[in-house]
CSV table of C-alpha atoms in Angstrom, one decimal:
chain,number,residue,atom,x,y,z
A,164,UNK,CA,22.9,-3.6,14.3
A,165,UNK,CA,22.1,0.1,15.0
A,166,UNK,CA,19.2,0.9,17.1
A,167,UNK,CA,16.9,3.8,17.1
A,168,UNK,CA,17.3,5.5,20.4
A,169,UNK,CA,14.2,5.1,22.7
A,170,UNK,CA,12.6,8.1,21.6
A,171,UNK,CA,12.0,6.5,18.5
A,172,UNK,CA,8.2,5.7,18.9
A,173,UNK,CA,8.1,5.1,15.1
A,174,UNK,CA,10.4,1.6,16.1
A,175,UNK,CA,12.2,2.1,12.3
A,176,UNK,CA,15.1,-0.4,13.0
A,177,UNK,CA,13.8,-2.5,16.0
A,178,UNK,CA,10.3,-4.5,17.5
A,179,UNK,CA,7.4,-2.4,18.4
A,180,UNK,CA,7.4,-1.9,22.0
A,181,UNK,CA,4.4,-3.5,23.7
A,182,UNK,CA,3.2,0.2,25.3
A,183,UNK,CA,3.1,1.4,21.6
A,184,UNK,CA,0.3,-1.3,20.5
A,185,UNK,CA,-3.0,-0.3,19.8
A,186,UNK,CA,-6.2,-1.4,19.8
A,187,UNK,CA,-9.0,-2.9,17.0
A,188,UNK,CA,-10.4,1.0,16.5
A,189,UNK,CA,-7.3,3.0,16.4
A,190,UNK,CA,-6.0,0.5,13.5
A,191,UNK,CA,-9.0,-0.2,11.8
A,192,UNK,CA,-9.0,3.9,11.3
A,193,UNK,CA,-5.8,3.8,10.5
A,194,UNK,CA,-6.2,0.8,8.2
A,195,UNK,CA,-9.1,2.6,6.2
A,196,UNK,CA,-7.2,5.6,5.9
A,197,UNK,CA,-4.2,3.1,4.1
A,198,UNK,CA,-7.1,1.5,1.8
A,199,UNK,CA,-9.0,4.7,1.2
A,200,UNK,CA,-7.0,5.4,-1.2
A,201,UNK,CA,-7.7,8.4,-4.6
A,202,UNK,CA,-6.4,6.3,-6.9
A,203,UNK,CA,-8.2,3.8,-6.2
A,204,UNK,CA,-11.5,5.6,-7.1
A,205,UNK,CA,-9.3,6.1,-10.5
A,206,UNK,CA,-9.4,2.4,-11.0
A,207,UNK,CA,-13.0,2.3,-10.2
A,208,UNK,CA,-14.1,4.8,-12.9
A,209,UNK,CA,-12.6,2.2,-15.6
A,210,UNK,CA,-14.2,-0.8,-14.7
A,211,UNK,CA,-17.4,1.0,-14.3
A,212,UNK,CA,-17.1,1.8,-17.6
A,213,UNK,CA,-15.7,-1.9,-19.2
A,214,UNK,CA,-18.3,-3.7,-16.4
A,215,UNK,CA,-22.1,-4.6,-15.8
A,216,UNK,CA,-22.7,-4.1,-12.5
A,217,UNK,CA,-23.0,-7.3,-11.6
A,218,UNK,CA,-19.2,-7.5,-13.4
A,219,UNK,CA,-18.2,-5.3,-11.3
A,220,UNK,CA,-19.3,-6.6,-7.7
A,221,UNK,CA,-17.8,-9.6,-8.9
A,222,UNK,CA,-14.6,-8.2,-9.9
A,223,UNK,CA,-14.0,-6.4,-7.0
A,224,UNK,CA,-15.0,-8.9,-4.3
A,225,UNK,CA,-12.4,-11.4,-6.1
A,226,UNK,CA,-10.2,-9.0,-6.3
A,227,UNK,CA,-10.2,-7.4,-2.6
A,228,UNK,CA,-10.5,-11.4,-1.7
A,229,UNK,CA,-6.9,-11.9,-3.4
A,230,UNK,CA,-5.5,-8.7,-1.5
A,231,UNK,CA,-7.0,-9.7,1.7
A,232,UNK,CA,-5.1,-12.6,2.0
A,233,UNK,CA,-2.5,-11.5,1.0
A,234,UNK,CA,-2.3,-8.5,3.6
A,235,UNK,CA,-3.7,-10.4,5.9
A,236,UNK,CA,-1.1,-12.9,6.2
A,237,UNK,CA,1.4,-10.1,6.0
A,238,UNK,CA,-0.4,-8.5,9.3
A,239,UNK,CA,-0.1,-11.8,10.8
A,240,UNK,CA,3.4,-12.1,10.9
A,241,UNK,CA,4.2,-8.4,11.8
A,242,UNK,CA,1.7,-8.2,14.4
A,243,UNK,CA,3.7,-11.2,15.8
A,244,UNK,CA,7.1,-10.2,15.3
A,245,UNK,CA,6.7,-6.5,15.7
A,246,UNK,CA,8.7,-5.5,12.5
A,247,UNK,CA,8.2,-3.4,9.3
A,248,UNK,CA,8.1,-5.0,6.1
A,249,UNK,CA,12.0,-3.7,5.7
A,250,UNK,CA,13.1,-5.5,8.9
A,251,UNK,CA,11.0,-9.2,7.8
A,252,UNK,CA,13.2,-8.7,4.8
A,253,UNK,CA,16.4,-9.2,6.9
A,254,UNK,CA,15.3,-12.8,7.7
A,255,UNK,CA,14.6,-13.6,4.4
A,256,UNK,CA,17.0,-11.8,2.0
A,257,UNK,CA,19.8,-11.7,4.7
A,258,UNK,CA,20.7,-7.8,6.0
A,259,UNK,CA,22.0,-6.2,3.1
A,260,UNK,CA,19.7,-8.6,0.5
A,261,UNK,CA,16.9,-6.7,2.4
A,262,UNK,CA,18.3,-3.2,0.7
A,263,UNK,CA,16.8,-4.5,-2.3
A,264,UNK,CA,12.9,-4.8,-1.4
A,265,UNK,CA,13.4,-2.1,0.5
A,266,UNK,CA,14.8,0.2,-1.9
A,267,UNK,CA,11.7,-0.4,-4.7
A,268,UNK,CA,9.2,-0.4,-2.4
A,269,UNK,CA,10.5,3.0,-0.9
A,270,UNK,CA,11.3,4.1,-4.4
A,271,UNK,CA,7.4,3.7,-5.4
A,272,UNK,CA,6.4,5.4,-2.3
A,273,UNK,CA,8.0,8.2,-3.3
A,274,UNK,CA,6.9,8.2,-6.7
A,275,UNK,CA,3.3,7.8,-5.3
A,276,UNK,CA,3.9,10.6,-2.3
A,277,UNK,CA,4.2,12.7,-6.4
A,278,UNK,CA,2.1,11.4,-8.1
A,279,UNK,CA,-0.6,12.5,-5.1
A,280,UNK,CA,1.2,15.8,-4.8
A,281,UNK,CA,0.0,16.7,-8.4
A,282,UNK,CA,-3.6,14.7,-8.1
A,283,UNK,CA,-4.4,17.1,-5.8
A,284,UNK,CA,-3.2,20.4,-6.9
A,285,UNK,CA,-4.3,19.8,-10.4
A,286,UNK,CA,-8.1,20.0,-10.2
A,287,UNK,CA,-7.8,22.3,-7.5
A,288,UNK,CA,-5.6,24.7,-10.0
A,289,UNK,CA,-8.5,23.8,-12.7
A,290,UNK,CA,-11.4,25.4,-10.3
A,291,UNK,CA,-9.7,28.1,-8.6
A,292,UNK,CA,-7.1,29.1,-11.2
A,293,UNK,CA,-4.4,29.6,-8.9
A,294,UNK,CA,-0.5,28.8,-9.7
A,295,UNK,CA,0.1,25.4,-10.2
A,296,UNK,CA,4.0,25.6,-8.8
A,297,UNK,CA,2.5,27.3,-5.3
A,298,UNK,CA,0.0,24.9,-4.9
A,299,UNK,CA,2.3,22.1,-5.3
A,300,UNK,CA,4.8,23.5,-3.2
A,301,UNK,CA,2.4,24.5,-0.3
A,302,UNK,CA,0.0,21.2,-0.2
A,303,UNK,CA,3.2,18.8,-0.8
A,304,UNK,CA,5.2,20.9,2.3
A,305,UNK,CA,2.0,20.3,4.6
A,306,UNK,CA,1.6,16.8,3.7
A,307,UNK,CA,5.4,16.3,4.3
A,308,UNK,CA,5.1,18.3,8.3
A,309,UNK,CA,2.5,16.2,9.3
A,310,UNK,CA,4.1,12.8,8.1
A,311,UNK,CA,7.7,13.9,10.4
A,312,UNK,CA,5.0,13.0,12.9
A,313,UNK,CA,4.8,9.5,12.4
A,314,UNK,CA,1.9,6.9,13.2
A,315,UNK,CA,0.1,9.1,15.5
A,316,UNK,CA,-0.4,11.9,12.8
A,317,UNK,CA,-1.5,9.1,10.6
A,318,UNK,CA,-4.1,8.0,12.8
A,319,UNK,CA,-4.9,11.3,13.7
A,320,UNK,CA,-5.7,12.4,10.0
A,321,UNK,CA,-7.4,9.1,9.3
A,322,UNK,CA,-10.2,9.6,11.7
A,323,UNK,CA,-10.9,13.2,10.0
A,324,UNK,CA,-10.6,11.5,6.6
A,325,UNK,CA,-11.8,8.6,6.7
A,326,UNK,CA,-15.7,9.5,7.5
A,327,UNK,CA,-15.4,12.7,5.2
A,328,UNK,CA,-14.3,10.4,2.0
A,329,UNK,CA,-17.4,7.7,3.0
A,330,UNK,CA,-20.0,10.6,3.3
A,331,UNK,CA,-18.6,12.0,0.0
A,332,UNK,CA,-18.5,9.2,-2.5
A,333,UNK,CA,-22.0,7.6,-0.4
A,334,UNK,CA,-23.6,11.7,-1.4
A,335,UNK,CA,-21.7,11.4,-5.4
A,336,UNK,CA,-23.4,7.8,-5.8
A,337,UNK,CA,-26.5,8.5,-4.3
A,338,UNK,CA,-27.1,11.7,-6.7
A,339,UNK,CA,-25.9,9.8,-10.0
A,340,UNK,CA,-28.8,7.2,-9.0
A,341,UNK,CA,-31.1,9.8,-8.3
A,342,UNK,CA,-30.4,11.8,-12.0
A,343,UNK,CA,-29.9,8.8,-13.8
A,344,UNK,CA,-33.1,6.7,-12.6
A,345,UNK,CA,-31.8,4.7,-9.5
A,346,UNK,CA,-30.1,1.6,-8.9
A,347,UNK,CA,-32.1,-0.7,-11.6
A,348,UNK,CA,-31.1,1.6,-14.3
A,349,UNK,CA,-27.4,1.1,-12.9
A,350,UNK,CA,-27.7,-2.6,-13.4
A,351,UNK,CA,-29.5,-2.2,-16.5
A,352,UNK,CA,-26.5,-0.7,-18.6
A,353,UNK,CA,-24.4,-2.3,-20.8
A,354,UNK,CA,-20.4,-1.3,-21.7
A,355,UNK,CA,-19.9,-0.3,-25.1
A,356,UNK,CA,-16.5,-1.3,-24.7
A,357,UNK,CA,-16.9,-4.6,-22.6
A,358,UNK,CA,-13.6,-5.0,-20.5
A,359,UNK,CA,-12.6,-9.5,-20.2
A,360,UNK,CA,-13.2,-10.3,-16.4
A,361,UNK,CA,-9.4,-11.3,-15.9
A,362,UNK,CA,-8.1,-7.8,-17.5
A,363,UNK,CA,-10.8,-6.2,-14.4
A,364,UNK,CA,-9.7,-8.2,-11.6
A,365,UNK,CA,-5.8,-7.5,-12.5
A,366,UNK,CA,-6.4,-3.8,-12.1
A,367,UNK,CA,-8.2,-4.2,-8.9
A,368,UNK,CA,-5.7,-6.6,-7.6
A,369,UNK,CA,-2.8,-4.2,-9.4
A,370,UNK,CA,-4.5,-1.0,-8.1
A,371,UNK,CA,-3.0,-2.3,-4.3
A,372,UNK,CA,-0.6,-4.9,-4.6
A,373,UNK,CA,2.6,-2.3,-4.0
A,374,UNK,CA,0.7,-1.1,-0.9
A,375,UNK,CA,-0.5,-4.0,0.3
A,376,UNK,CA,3.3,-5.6,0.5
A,377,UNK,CA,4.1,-2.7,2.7
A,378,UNK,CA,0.7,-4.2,5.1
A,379,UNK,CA,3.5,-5.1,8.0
A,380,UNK,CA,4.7,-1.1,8.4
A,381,UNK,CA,1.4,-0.3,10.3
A,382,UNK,CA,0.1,-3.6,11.6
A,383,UNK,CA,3.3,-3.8,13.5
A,384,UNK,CA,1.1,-1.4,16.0
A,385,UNK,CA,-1.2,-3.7,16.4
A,386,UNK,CA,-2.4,-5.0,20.0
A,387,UNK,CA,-2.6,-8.4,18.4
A,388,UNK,CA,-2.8,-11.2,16.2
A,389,UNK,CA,-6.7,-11.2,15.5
A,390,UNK,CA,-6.3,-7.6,15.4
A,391,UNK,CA,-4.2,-7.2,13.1
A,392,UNK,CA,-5.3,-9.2,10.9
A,393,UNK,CA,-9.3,-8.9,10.9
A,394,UNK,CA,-8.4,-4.5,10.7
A,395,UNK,CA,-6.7,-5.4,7.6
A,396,UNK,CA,-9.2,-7.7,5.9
A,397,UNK,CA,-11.7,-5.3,6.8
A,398,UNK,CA,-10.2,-2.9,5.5
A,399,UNK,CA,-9.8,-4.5,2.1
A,400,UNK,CA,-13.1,-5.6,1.4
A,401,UNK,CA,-14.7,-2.1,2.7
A,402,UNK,CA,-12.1,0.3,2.3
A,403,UNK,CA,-10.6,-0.6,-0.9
A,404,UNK,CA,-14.4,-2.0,-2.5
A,405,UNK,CA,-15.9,1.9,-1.6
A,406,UNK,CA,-13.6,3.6,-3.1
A,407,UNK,CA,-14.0,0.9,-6.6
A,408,UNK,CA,-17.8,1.5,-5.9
A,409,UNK,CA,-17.6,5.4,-5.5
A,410,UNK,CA,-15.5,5.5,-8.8
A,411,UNK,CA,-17.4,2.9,-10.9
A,412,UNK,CA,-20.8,4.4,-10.5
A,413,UNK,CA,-20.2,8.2,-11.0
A,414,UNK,CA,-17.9,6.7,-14.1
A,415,UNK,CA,-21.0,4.6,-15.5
A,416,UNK,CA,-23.6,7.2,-15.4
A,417,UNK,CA,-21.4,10.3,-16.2
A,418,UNK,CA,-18.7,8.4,-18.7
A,419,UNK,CA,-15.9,10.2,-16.9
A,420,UNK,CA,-13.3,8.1,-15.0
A,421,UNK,CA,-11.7,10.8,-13.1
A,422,UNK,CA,-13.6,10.8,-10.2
A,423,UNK,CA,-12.7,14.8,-10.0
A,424,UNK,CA,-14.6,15.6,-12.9
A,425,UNK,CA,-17.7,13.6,-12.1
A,426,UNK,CA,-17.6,15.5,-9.0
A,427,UNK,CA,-17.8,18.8,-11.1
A,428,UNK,CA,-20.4,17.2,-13.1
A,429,UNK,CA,-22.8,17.2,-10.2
A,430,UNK,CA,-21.8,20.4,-8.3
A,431,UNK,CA,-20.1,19.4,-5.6
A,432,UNK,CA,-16.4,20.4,-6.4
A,433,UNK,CA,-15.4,22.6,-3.9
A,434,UNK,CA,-16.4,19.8,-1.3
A,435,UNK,CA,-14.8,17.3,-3.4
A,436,UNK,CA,-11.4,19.2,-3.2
A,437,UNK,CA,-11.7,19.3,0.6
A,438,UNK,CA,-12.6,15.9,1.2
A,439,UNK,CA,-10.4,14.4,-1.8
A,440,UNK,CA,-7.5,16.7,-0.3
A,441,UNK,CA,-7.9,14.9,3.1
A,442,UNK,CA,-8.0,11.8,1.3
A,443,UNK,CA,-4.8,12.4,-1.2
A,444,UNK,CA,-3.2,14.0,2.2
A,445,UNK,CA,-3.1,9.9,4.3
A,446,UNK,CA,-2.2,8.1,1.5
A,447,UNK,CA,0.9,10.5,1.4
A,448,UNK,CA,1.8,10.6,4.5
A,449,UNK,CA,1.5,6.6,4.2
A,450,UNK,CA,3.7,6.4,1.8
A,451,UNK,CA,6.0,9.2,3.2
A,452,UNK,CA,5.8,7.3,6.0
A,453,UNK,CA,6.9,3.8,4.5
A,454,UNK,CA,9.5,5.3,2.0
A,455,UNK,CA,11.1,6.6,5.6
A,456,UNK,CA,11.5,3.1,7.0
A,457,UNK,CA,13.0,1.4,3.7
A,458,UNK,CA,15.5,4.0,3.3
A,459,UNK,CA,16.1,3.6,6.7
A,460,UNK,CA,16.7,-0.1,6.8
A,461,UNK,CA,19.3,0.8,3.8
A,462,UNK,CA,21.3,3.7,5.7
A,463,UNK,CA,20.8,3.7,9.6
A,464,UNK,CA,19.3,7.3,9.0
A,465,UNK,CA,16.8,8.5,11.4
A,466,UNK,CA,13.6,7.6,9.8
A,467,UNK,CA,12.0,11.2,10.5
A,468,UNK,CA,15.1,12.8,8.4
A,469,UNK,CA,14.5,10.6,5.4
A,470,UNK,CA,11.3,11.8,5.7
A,471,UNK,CA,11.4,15.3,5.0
A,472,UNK,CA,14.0,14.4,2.3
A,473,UNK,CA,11.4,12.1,0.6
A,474,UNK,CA,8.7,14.8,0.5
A,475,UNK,CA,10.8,17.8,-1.0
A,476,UNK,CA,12.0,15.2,-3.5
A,477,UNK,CA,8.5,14.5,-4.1
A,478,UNK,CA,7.0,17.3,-3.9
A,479,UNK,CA,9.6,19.0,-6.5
A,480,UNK,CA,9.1,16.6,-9.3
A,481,UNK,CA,5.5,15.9,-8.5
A,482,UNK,CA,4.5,17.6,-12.3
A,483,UNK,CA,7.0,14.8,-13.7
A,484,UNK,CA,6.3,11.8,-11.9
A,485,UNK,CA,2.3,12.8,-12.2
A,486,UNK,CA,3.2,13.3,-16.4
A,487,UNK,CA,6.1,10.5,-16.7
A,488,UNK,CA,6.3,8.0,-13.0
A,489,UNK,CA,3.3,6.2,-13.7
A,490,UNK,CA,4.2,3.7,-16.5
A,491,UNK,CA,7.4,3.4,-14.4
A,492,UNK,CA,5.0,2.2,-11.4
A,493,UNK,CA,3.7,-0.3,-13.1
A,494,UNK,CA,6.7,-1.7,-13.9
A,495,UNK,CA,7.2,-1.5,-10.3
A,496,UNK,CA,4.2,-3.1,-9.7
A,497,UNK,CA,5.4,-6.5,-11.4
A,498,UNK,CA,8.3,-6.3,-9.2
A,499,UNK,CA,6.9,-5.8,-5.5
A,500,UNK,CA,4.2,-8.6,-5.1
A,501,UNK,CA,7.5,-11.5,-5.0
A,502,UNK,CA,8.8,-9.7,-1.9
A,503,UNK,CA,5.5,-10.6,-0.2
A,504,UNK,CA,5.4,-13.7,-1.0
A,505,UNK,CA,9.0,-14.5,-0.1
A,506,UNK,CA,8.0,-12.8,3.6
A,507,UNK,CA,4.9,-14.9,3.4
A,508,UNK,CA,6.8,-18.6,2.9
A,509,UNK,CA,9.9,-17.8,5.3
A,510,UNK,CA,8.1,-17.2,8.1
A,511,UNK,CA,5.2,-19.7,7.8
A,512,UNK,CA,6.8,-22.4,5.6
A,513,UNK,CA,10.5,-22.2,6.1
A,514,UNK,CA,10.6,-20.7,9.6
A,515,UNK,CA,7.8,-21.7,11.5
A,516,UNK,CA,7.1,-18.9,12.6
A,517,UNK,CA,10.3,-19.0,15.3
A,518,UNK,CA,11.7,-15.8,14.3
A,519,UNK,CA,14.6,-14.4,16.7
A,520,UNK,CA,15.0,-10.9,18.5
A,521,UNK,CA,16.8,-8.5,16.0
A,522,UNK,CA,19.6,-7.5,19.0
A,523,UNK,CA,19.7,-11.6,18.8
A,524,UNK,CA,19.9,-12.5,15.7
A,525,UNK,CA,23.1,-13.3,13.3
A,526,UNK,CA,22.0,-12.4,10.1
A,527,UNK,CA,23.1,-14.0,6.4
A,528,UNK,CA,24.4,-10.8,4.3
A,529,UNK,CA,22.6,-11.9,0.8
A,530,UNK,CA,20.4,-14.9,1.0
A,531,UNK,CA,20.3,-16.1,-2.4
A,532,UNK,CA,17.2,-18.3,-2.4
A,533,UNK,CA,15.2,-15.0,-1.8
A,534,UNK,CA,16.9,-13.1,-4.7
A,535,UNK,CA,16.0,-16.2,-6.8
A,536,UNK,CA,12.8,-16.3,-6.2
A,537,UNK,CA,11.9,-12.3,-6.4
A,538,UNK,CA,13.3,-12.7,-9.8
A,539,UNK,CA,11.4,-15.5,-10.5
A,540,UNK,CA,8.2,-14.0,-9.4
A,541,UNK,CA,9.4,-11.1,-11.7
A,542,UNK,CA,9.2,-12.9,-14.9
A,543,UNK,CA,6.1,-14.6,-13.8
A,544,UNK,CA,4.2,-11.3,-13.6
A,545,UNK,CA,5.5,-10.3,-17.1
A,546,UNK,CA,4.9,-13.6,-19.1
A,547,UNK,CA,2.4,-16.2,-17.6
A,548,UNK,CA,-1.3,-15.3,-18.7
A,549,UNK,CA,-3.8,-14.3,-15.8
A,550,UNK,CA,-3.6,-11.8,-13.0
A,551,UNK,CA,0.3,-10.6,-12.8
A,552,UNK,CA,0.3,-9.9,-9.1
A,553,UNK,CA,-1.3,-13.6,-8.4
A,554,UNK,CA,1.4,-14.9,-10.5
A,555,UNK,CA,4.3,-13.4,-8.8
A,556,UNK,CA,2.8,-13.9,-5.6
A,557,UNK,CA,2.5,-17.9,-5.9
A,558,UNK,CA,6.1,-18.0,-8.5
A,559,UNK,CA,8.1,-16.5,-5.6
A,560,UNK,CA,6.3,-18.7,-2.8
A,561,UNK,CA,7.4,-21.6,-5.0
A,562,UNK,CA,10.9,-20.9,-6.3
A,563,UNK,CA,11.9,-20.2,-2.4
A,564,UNK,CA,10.4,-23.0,-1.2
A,565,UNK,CA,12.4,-25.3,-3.9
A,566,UNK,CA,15.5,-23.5,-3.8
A,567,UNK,CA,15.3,-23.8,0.2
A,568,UNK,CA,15.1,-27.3,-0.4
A,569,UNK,CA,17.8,-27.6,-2.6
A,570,UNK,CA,20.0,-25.1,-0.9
A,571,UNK,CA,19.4,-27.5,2.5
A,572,UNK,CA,20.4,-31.0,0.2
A,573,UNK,CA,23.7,-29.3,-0.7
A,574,UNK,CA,24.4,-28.7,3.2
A,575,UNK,CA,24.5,-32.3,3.8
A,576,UNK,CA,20.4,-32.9,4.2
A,577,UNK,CA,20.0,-30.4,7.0
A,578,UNK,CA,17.6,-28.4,7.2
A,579,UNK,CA,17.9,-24.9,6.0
A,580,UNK,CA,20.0,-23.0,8.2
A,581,UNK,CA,18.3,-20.9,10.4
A,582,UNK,CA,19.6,-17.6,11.8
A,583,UNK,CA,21.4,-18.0,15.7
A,584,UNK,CA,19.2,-16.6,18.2
């Protein structure tokens, strides 16, 4: 295998080096910044208007518990191994199998790094008037320069952006309670058009699931296990809940979803496109930052090439992925959570958690039990009733585990064969 040469301190095709880990604050920042996330607040402004409020806490507690696990676990294992979600993949789907996770989750990234692109320069064209194309061009150029730098622009950013999103959405909330007749008159509404509890916890869970698999890309940094993980989890349940919150409650009081306009509703636009810039801005640069280490994994590239290639891909069909991408990410959607799971039972369940040094380790091209089982989770999301992303999730853990089984019955009874270290 190719290694990055050791000025590489984004680690794209080997471990994390142990000088490179950080501490519980640096990654809880950059951990927020990850979960603070625009679209997010998008998703909160329809369950606020589907949910009671008591609905709502509910949903998005259950919700943000599902995701937590599920990152969490994730965090473990790349906190102990060091690796991105593309490298885990090697173990699992063998060294070319792992082109194929890595390929849709860079894929969405880059359809999300758009999709952004757009979210921003749209309102901000709506206010100020100024030409769409430019504005595309310049704030999707900016956010592509600052993710070249890597994980310490990312932290840097987050610890401007995450504070400036909190005291925005807290200042939005607190002036819909104070027009609208406080928090009792909140919990006192009733949805017109009542949204099924399931339906509401699938779009929290959905709102995050293609993120979330990608969980291992920064925990890698981490110091630690108990790091790792508890930053993550953390994370979830008040990152991803604030931004639900922020959206639901400006939604429920204002009847406008796009968090944007609710924004305008009250006055505060021109602080909203600062503050939502900076928020739009680390969720691209996360996701310019992850689509770099798939396509990485897939070509040997340096990751900090594939970088600026992502962003003026991006950033040039932004207008058509924001008009055209997004059904095609939910498609997406149903086909990421399987590659966490399969992570999740090969190292725990199948593994032990005795994975090898990559420099050390003779890798199976395809793995077919893993290509299985992403299927598998694949059709689960699409046709078994529920939450998709839970489905998938749990389908792919099983299929592996059975086809592991049955894959280690055909080689005589041994055990499945592990990789030589």
């Amino acid at each position: 295998m190719k290694n990055d040469q050791p000025t590489d301190t984004d680690f794209a095709l080997t471990h994390v080096a142990d000088g490179h880990r950080k501490g519980f604050w640096p990654m809880l920042v950059v951990m927020l910044g990850f979960t603070f996330f625009s679209a997010s607040m998008w998703s909160g402004g329809k369950l606020g208007t589907g949910l009671t409020a008591w609905q709502l806490i509910a949903t998005v507690m259950t919700g943000n518990l599902l995701l937590g696990c599920y990152t969490g676990l994730l965090a473990s294992i790349a906190a102990r191994t060091g690796l991105s979600t593309h490298l885990l993949a090697r173990f699992s789907f063998g060294e070319k199998g792992s082109y194929l996770p890595s390929f849709l989750l860079s894929i969405t990234q880059v359809g999300w790094f758009g999709v952004g692109v757009a979210m921003f320069a749209l309102p901000v064209q709506k206010v100020t008037g100024w030409n769409i194309h430019a504005l595309i061009i310049g704030s999707g150029l900016l956010m592509t320069g600052t993710a070249w730098f890597g994980f310490r622009a990312l932290t840097l950013l987050s610890f401007v952006a995450v504070p400036s999103i909190a005291v925005l959405g807290s200042l939005s909330v607190g002036k819909a309670f104070t027009e609208f007749g406080g928090v009792d008159a909140w919990f006192a509404m009733v949805p017109s058009e009542p949204m099924s509890l399931f339906t509401a916890i699938g779009i929290c869970v959905a709102s995050f699931i293609s993120g979330g698999t990608l969980t291992p890309d920064f925990t890698r940094f981490a110091k630690n296990e108990k790091t790792a993980v508890s930053t993550t989890v953390i994370a979830f349940f008040l990152g991803n809940s604030l931004m639900f919150l922020f959206g639901a409650v400006g939604a429920a009081f204002y009847k406008q979803a796009d968090i944007s306009d609710v924004l305008m509703n009250q006055g505060m636009i021109v602080w909203a496109m600062v503050i939502l810039g900076l928020n739009i801005w680390t969720t691209n640069d996360n996701a310019l930052y992850a689509s770099g280490l798939g396509f990485s994994n897939i070509t040997g590239l340096p990751k900090k090439l594939i970088v600026i290639v992502n962003g003026i891909i991006g950033t040039l069909a932004a207008l058509y992925l924001y008009n055209n991408f997004v059904g095609w990410l939910s498609l997406l959607n149903t086909m990421l959570p399987s590659i966490g799971g399969i992570l999740i039972a090969d190292y725990f369940m199948v593994r032990k958690r005795l994975y090898g040094h990559l420099d050390e380790t003779r890798f199976e091209t395809i793995r077919p039990t893993a290509i299985l089982a992403w299927a598998a989770g694949v059709v689960a999301a699409k046709v078994i009733p529920g939450i998709a992303p839970v489905n998938s999730v749990l389908a792919a853990i099983g299929v592996y585990l059975v086809a592991e089984q049955v894959l280690a019955s055909i080689k005589a009874g041994k055990p499945p064969e592990r990789e030589t270290v």
